[in-house]
Structure formats: C-alpha cells, structure tokens
C-alpha cells in the first residue's frame, strides 16, 4: 500500500482528498500545516505528497523547499493559483507537478500514478566508496558489514550524503532531524557527528575524507 501525505490548512479539503483516494488503496495521512508535515518525515516514510500552496502558517513554497532538503519523493502541489509565475515558483521550489482547483479527480489520480511510477524507479540507496546507506531498511554498511548507528545518526549521515558538498549549519541540522520545537542544543550535532565518525572509522572506511567540518558553521559531505 502506498502512503501519501496530504497537506492543506483546510480540513474539508483534506477530508475530500482522503475520501477520493483511500478507495484506490492509498493510505492517507492528513496534516494542517507545513511544520507538521516536516515533523512526520522523522517518523514515517511517504511515497508521495499532495501539498497546498496557500497556507497561513508556512506556505507551500517554503514547505516544498524544506521537504526537498530531506527527501526526493514526488511532490504534487494543489492550488487555486494557476498563474504562470506561481506554477514556475512551485516547480523551482522542487515540486514535480501541480494541479489547480477545482480539479478533475480522474486527472489527479492519473498524475499521482505517474509520479509514483517515476518515484518507484528512484533507489533509496546512497553509495560512496562502498559505504552504503539504505533508507528503506535503515542500514549503513561498509564492505557488506553493517555499522550500528542510532536512528538520529542514521538520519544525520543520510541527510549529508544526499546533498554532497552542501554546507549545513548546526541549527538547520537540528531543526531537520529533531524538529523546530526541540529543546536540544546545537552542540548535540557535534556529539552525533563524533560518534558517526568513530563508528565508521572503526570499520575501515575513510570517513575523514568525506565527512568534513566547516569551522564556525557546521558540516558537509564531500563526494
């Protein structure tokens, strides 16, 4: 069963989407804000996101941009806006497709199925010098031997590996992995990176070649 995340600040729209999609075998999680959507990615794996643009707390453009920092799963924006600049802005933020309201249900279903076929071809596997990160099975391996890391350590190294050469500051990493309402201190990132380096180094992988400290800012993964 494919799991979809529906994001809209109107409960009625969420209920309508779920009412239409669930009979087709989709499991639909419904949230009323972009912040809530981001927090769910730390707990669940989703196959596709339906995302409204006009939301009060954090709009769909910003939500889409932040989601793209975490995952490459398909995002379809659903919006009343059909102006060219809004469509382009959504696509530039990382959306894969868009549907304007009022939408035809059959066309919406067809577009969802198209994106799911494309997304299904993407491997949730990252490989660097025989270090393998497997999202679906929560495994980190080197030379086919598993490296035991905590869930937070696994998320942290996966986030860095997904965007090689991109510098993340500590506060941003903290928000992406622990959540915006977390009271955890930013130095927690340093201790997790230290643990990751030690665990991977013990298995013989040249971690210091890839996981770099950007002094005064944060960390990056060098490909």
PDB file of N, CA and C in Angstrom, residues 77-137:
ATOM      1  N   UNK A  77       1.757  19.808  -6.132  1.00  0.00           N
ATOM      2  CA  UNK A  77       1.120  20.948  -5.488  1.00  0.00           C
ATOM      3  C   UNK A  77      -0.324  21.071  -5.976  1.00  0.00           C
ATOM      4  N   UNK A  78      -1.226  21.273  -5.028  1.00  0.00           N
ATOM      5  CA  UNK A  78      -2.632  21.506  -5.338  1.00  0.00           C
ATOM      6  C   UNK A  78      -2.960  22.927  -4.914  1.00  0.00           C
ATOM      7  N   UNK A  79      -3.422  23.735  -5.865  1.00  0.00           N
ATOM      8  CA  UNK A  79      -3.573  25.155  -5.579  1.00  0.00           C
ATOM      9  C   UNK A  79      -4.671  25.789  -6.407  1.00  0.00           C
ATOM     10  N   UNK A  80      -5.243  26.858  -5.880  1.00  0.00           N
ATOM     11  CA  UNK A  80      -6.214  27.635  -6.642  1.00  0.00           C
ATOM     12  C   UNK A  80      -5.516  28.579  -7.604  1.00  0.00           C
ATOM     13  N   UNK A  81      -4.229  28.741  -7.419  1.00  0.00           N
ATOM     14  CA  UNK A  81      -3.464  29.649  -8.275  1.00  0.00           C
ATOM     15  C   UNK A  81      -3.071  28.935  -9.577  1.00  0.00           C
ATOM     16  N   UNK A  82      -3.354  29.546 -10.696  1.00  0.00           N
ATOM     17  CA  UNK A  82      -2.948  28.960 -11.967  1.00  0.00           C
ATOM     18  C   UNK A  82      -2.126  29.938 -12.806  1.00  0.00           C
ATOM     19  N   UNK A  83      -1.641  30.996 -12.156  1.00  0.00           N
ATOM     20  CA  UNK A  83      -0.817  31.948 -12.871  1.00  0.00           C
ATOM     21  C   UNK A  83       0.563  31.362 -13.129  1.00  0.00           C
ATOM     22  N   UNK A  84       1.154  31.749 -14.235  1.00  0.00           N
ATOM     23  CA  UNK A  84       2.426  31.176 -14.666  1.00  0.00           C
ATOM     24  C   UNK A  84       3.512  31.344 -13.619  1.00  0.00           C
ATOM     25  N   UNK A  85       3.594  32.525 -12.993  1.00  0.00           N
ATOM     26  CA  UNK A  85       4.673  32.761 -12.032  1.00  0.00           C
ATOM     27  C   UNK A  85       4.550  31.860 -10.799  1.00  0.00           C
ATOM     28  N   UNK A  86       3.307  31.548 -10.417  1.00  0.00           N
ATOM     29  CA  UNK A  86       3.110  30.670  -9.264  1.00  0.00           C
ATOM     30  C   UNK A  86       3.480  29.228  -9.591  1.00  0.00           C
ATOM     31  N   UNK A  87       3.135  28.814 -10.798  1.00  0.00           N
ATOM     32  CA  UNK A  87       3.489  27.458 -11.235  1.00  0.00           C
ATOM     33  C   UNK A  87       5.006  27.319 -11.306  1.00  0.00           C
ATOM     34  N   UNK A  88       5.666  28.312 -11.902  1.00  0.00           N
ATOM     35  CA  UNK A  88       7.127  28.271 -12.018  1.00  0.00           C
ATOM     36  C   UNK A  88       7.790  28.299 -10.646  1.00  0.00           C
ATOM     37  N   UNK A  89       7.232  29.108  -9.745  1.00  0.00           N
ATOM     38  CA  UNK A  89       7.807  29.187  -8.402  1.00  0.00           C
ATOM     39  C   UNK A  89       7.706  27.843  -7.689  1.00  0.00           C
ATOM     40  N   UNK A  90       6.573  27.164  -7.870  1.00  0.00           N
ATOM     41  CA  UNK A  90       6.406  25.855  -7.256  1.00  0.00           C
ATOM     42  C   UNK A  90       7.378  24.831  -7.807  1.00  0.00           C
ATOM     43  N   UNK A  91       7.547  24.826  -9.121  1.00  0.00           N
ATOM     44  CA  UNK A  91       8.481  23.889  -9.740  1.00  0.00           C
ATOM     45  C   UNK A  91       9.916  24.183  -9.328  1.00  0.00           C
ATOM     46  N   UNK A  92      10.261  25.450  -9.213  1.00  0.00           N
ATOM     47  CA  UNK A  92      11.613  25.813  -8.791  1.00  0.00           C
ATOM     48  C   UNK A  92      11.863  25.444  -7.327  1.00  0.00           C
ATOM     49  N   UNK A  93      10.800  25.427  -6.532  1.00  0.00           N
ATOM     50  CA  UNK A  93      10.942  25.043  -5.128  1.00  0.00           C
ATOM     51  C   UNK A  93      11.151  23.546  -4.965  1.00  0.00           C
ATOM     52  N   UNK A  94      10.882  22.801  -6.061  1.00  0.00           N
ATOM     53  CA  UNK A  94      11.122  21.360  -6.014  1.00  0.00           C
ATOM     54  C   UNK A  94       9.921  20.490  -6.300  1.00  0.00           C
ATOM     55  N   UNK A  95       8.765  21.096  -6.612  1.00  0.00           N
ATOM     56  CA  UNK A  95       7.576  20.304  -6.930  1.00  0.00           C
ATOM     57  C   UNK A  95       7.771  19.566  -8.258  1.00  0.00           C
ATOM     58  N   UNK A  96       7.160  18.388  -8.357  1.00  0.00           N
ATOM     59  CA  UNK A  96       7.250  17.594  -9.574  1.00  0.00           C
ATOM     60  C   UNK A  96       6.082  17.852 -10.513  1.00  0.00           C
ATOM     61  N   UNK A  97       4.954  18.304  -9.980  1.00  0.00           N
ATOM     62  CA  UNK A  97       3.763  18.549 -10.787  1.00  0.00           C
ATOM     63  C   UNK A  97       2.839  19.458  -9.992  1.00  0.00           C
ATOM     64  N   UNK A  98       1.776  19.912 -10.622  1.00  0.00           N
ATOM     65  CA  UNK A  98       0.814  20.750  -9.932  1.00  0.00           C
ATOM     66  C   UNK A  98      -0.577  20.473 -10.491  1.00  0.00           C
ATOM     67  N   UNK A  99      -1.588  20.694  -9.659  1.00  0.00           N
ATOM     68  CA  UNK A  99      -2.990  20.569 -10.059  1.00  0.00           C
ATOM     69  C   UNK A  99      -3.713  21.796  -9.531  1.00  0.00           C
ATOM     70  N   UNK A 100      -4.501  22.442 -10.378  1.00  0.00           N
ATOM     71  CA  UNK A 100      -5.227  23.631  -9.946  1.00  0.00           C
ATOM     72  C   UNK A 100      -6.652  23.270  -9.533  1.00  0.00           C
ATOM     73  N   UNK A 101      -7.145  23.974  -8.517  1.00  0.00           N
ATOM     74  CA  UNK A 101      -8.517  23.805  -8.054  1.00  0.00           C
ATOM     75  C   UNK A 101      -9.457  24.660  -8.895  1.00  0.00           C
ATOM     76  N   UNK A 102     -10.675  24.186  -9.160  1.00  0.00           N
ATOM     77  CA  UNK A 102     -11.183  22.828  -8.878  1.00  0.00           C
ATOM     78  C   UNK A 102     -10.539  21.836  -9.850  1.00  0.00           C
ATOM     79  N   UNK A 103     -10.220  20.651  -9.363  1.00  0.00           N
ATOM     80  CA  UNK A 103      -9.512  19.683 -10.191  1.00  0.00           C
ATOM     81  C   UNK A 103     -10.417  18.518 -10.573  1.00  0.00           C
ATOM     82  N   UNK A 104     -10.075  17.895 -11.683  1.00  0.00           N
ATOM     83  CA  UNK A 104     -10.761  16.687 -12.119  1.00  0.00           C
ATOM     84  C   UNK A 104     -10.160  15.504 -11.375  1.00  0.00           C
ATOM     85  N   UNK A 105     -10.981  14.719 -10.708  1.00  0.00           N
ATOM     86  CA  UNK A 105     -10.481  13.632  -9.868  1.00  0.00           C
ATOM     87  C   UNK A 105      -9.718  12.580 -10.657  1.00  0.00           C
ATOM     88  N   UNK A 106     -10.186  12.267 -11.867  1.00  0.00           N
ATOM     89  CA  UNK A 106      -9.512  11.252 -12.680  1.00  0.00           C
ATOM     90  C   UNK A 106      -8.136  11.726 -13.125  1.00  0.00           C
ATOM     91  N   UNK A 107      -8.031  13.026 -13.456  1.00  0.00           N
ATOM     92  CA  UNK A 107      -6.737  13.579 -13.855  1.00  0.00           C
ATOM     93  C   UNK A 107      -5.793  13.583 -12.657  1.00  0.00           C
ATOM     94  N   UNK A 108      -6.311  13.944 -11.483  1.00  0.00           N
ATOM     95  CA  UNK A 108      -5.481  13.931 -10.277  1.00  0.00           C
ATOM     96  C   UNK A 108      -4.949  12.520 -10.022  1.00  0.00           C
ATOM     97  N   UNK A 109      -5.798  11.524 -10.114  1.00  0.00           N
ATOM     98  CA  UNK A 109      -5.372  10.143  -9.889  1.00  0.00           C
ATOM     99  C   UNK A 109      -4.312   9.733 -10.904  1.00  0.00           C
ATOM    100  N   UNK A 110      -4.508  10.112 -12.161  1.00  0.00           N
ATOM    101  CA  UNK A 110      -3.543   9.757 -13.205  1.00  0.00           C
ATOM    102  C   UNK A 110      -2.188  10.397 -12.940  1.00  0.00           C
ATOM    103  N   UNK A 111      -2.194  11.629 -12.480  1.00  0.00           N
ATOM    104  CA  UNK A 111      -0.928  12.318 -12.193  1.00  0.00           C
ATOM    105  C   UNK A 111      -0.233  11.720 -10.978  1.00  0.00           C
ATOM    106  N   UNK A 112      -1.008  11.331  -9.987  1.00  0.00           N
ATOM    107  CA  UNK A 112      -0.421  10.653  -8.821  1.00  0.00           C
ATOM    108  C   UNK A 112       0.237   9.354  -9.258  1.00  0.00           C
ATOM    109  N   UNK A 113      -0.455   8.565 -10.054  1.00  0.00           N
ATOM    110  CA  UNK A 113       0.087   7.282 -10.501  1.00  0.00           C
ATOM    111  C   UNK A 113       1.336   7.469 -11.354  1.00  0.00           C
ATOM    112  N   UNK A 114       1.357   8.528 -12.165  1.00  0.00           N
ATOM    113  CA  UNK A 114       2.539   8.818 -12.983  1.00  0.00           C
ATOM    114  C   UNK A 114       3.741   9.135 -12.099  1.00  0.00           C
ATOM    115  N   UNK A 115       3.539   9.979 -11.098  1.00  0.00           N
ATOM    116  CA  UNK A 115       4.641  10.337 -10.210  1.00  0.00           C
ATOM    117  C   UNK A 115       5.096   9.158  -9.365  1.00  0.00           C
ATOM    118  N   UNK A 116       4.177   8.301  -8.970  1.00  0.00           N
ATOM    119  CA  UNK A 116       4.552   7.115  -8.196  1.00  0.00           C
ATOM    120  C   UNK A 116       5.391   6.161  -9.033  1.00  0.00           C
ATOM    121  N   UNK A 117       5.072   6.051 -10.321  1.00  0.00           N
ATOM    122  CA  UNK A 117       5.893   5.201 -11.200  1.00  0.00           C
ATOM    123  C   UNK A 117       7.295   5.770 -11.324  1.00  0.00           C
ATOM    124  N   UNK A 118       7.391   7.083 -11.461  1.00  0.00           N
ATOM    125  CA  UNK A 118       8.714   7.704 -11.555  1.00  0.00           C
ATOM    126  C   UNK A 118       9.472   7.571 -10.248  1.00  0.00           C
ATOM    127  N   UNK A 119       8.764   7.821  -9.130  1.00  0.00           N
ATOM    128  CA  UNK A 119       9.403   7.735  -7.823  1.00  0.00           C
ATOM    129  C   UNK A 119       9.840   6.333  -7.493  1.00  0.00           C
ATOM    130  N   UNK A 120       9.095   5.341  -7.989  1.00  0.00           N
ATOM    131  CA  UNK A 120       9.439   3.956  -7.715  1.00  0.00           C
ATOM    132  C   UNK A 120      10.738   3.538  -8.343  1.00  0.00           C
ATOM    133  N   UNK A 121      11.158   4.279  -9.362  1.00  0.00           N
ATOM    134  CA  UNK A 121      12.412   3.958 -10.032  1.00  0.00           C
ATOM    135  C   UNK A 121      13.611   4.524  -9.298  1.00  0.00           C
ATOM    136  N   UNK A 122      13.345   5.457  -8.357  1.00  0.00           N
ATOM    137  CA  UNK A 122      14.445   6.054  -7.601  1.00  0.00           C
ATOM    138  C   UNK A 122      14.875   5.108  -6.486  1.00  0.00           C
ATOM    139  N   UNK A 123      16.140   4.823  -6.412  1.00  0.00           N
ATOM    140  CA  UNK A 123      16.641   3.962  -5.354  1.00  0.00           C
ATOM    141  C   UNK A 123      16.913   4.788  -4.101  1.00  0.00           C
ATOM    142  N   UNK A 124      16.384   4.328  -2.998  1.00  0.00           N
ATOM    143  CA  UNK A 124      16.653   4.990  -1.722  1.00  0.00           C
ATOM    144  C   UNK A 124      17.947   4.433  -1.145  1.00  0.00           C
ATOM    145  N   UNK A 125      18.960   4.409  -2.001  1.00  0.00           N
ATOM    146  CA  UNK A 125      20.260   3.853  -1.630  1.00  0.00           C
ATOM    147  C   UNK A 125      21.343   4.831  -2.077  1.00  0.00           C
ATOM    148  N   UNK A 126      22.276   5.143  -1.172  1.00  0.00           N
ATOM    149  CA  UNK A 126      23.403   6.008  -1.488  1.00  0.00           C
ATOM    150  C   UNK A 126      24.685   5.206  -1.315  1.00  0.00           C
ATOM    151  N   UNK A 127      25.614   5.374  -2.253  1.00  0.00           N
ATOM    152  CA  UNK A 127      26.861   4.613  -2.205  1.00  0.00           C
ATOM    153  C   UNK A 127      28.042   5.549  -2.426  1.00  0.00           C
ATOM    154  N   UNK A 128      29.016   5.510  -1.509  1.00  0.00           N
ATOM    155  CA  UNK A 128      30.266   6.259  -1.645  1.00  0.00           C
ATOM    156  C   UNK A 128      31.417   5.355  -1.223  1.00  0.00           C
ATOM    157  N   UNK A 129      32.291   5.054  -2.162  1.00  0.00           N
ATOM    158  CA  UNK A 129      33.470   4.229  -1.855  1.00  0.00           C
ATOM    159  C   UNK A 129      33.094   2.965  -1.082  1.00  0.00           C
ATOM    160  N   UNK A 130      31.995   2.339  -1.497  1.00  0.00           N
ATOM    161  CA  UNK A 130      31.484   1.084  -0.920  1.00  0.00           C
ATOM    162  C   UNK A 130      30.864   1.254   0.466  1.00  0.00           C
ATOM    163  N   UNK A 131      30.682   2.506   0.889  1.00  0.00           N
ATOM    164  CA  UNK A 131      29.842   2.771   2.056  1.00  0.00           C
ATOM    165  C   UNK A 131      28.416   2.898   1.533  1.00  0.00           C
ATOM    166  N   UNK A 132      27.492   2.104   2.066  1.00  0.00           N
ATOM    167  CA  UNK A 132      26.130   2.033   1.548  1.00  0.00           C
ATOM    168  C   UNK A 132      25.136   2.468   2.616  1.00  0.00           C
ATOM    169  N   UNK A 133      24.297   3.430   2.258  1.00  0.00           N
ATOM    170  CA  UNK A 133      23.221   3.910   3.125  1.00  0.00           C
ATOM    171  C   UNK A 133      21.902   3.486   2.495  1.00  0.00           C
ATOM    172  N   UNK A 134      21.109   2.675   3.212  1.00  0.00           N
ATOM    173  CA  UNK A 134      19.850   2.141   2.692  1.00  0.00           C
ATOM    174  C   UNK A 134      18.685   2.682   3.506  1.00  0.00           C
ATOM    175  N   UNK A 135      17.922   3.563   2.884  1.00  0.00           N
ATOM    176  CA  UNK A 135      16.831   4.219   3.590  1.00  0.00           C
ATOM    177  C   UNK A 135      15.722   3.246   3.979  1.00  0.00           C
ATOM    178  N   UNK A 136      15.325   2.373   3.060  1.00  0.00           N
ATOM    179  CA  UNK A 136      14.174   1.504   3.309  1.00  0.00           C
ATOM    180  C   UNK A 136      14.412   0.511   4.445  1.00  0.00           C
ATOM    181  N   UNK A 137      15.644   0.066   4.607  1.00  0.00           N
ATOM    182  CA  UNK A 137      15.942  -0.935   5.642  1.00  0.00           C
ATOM    183  C   UNK A 137      16.691  -0.351   6.838  1.00  0.00           C
TER     184      UNK A 137
END
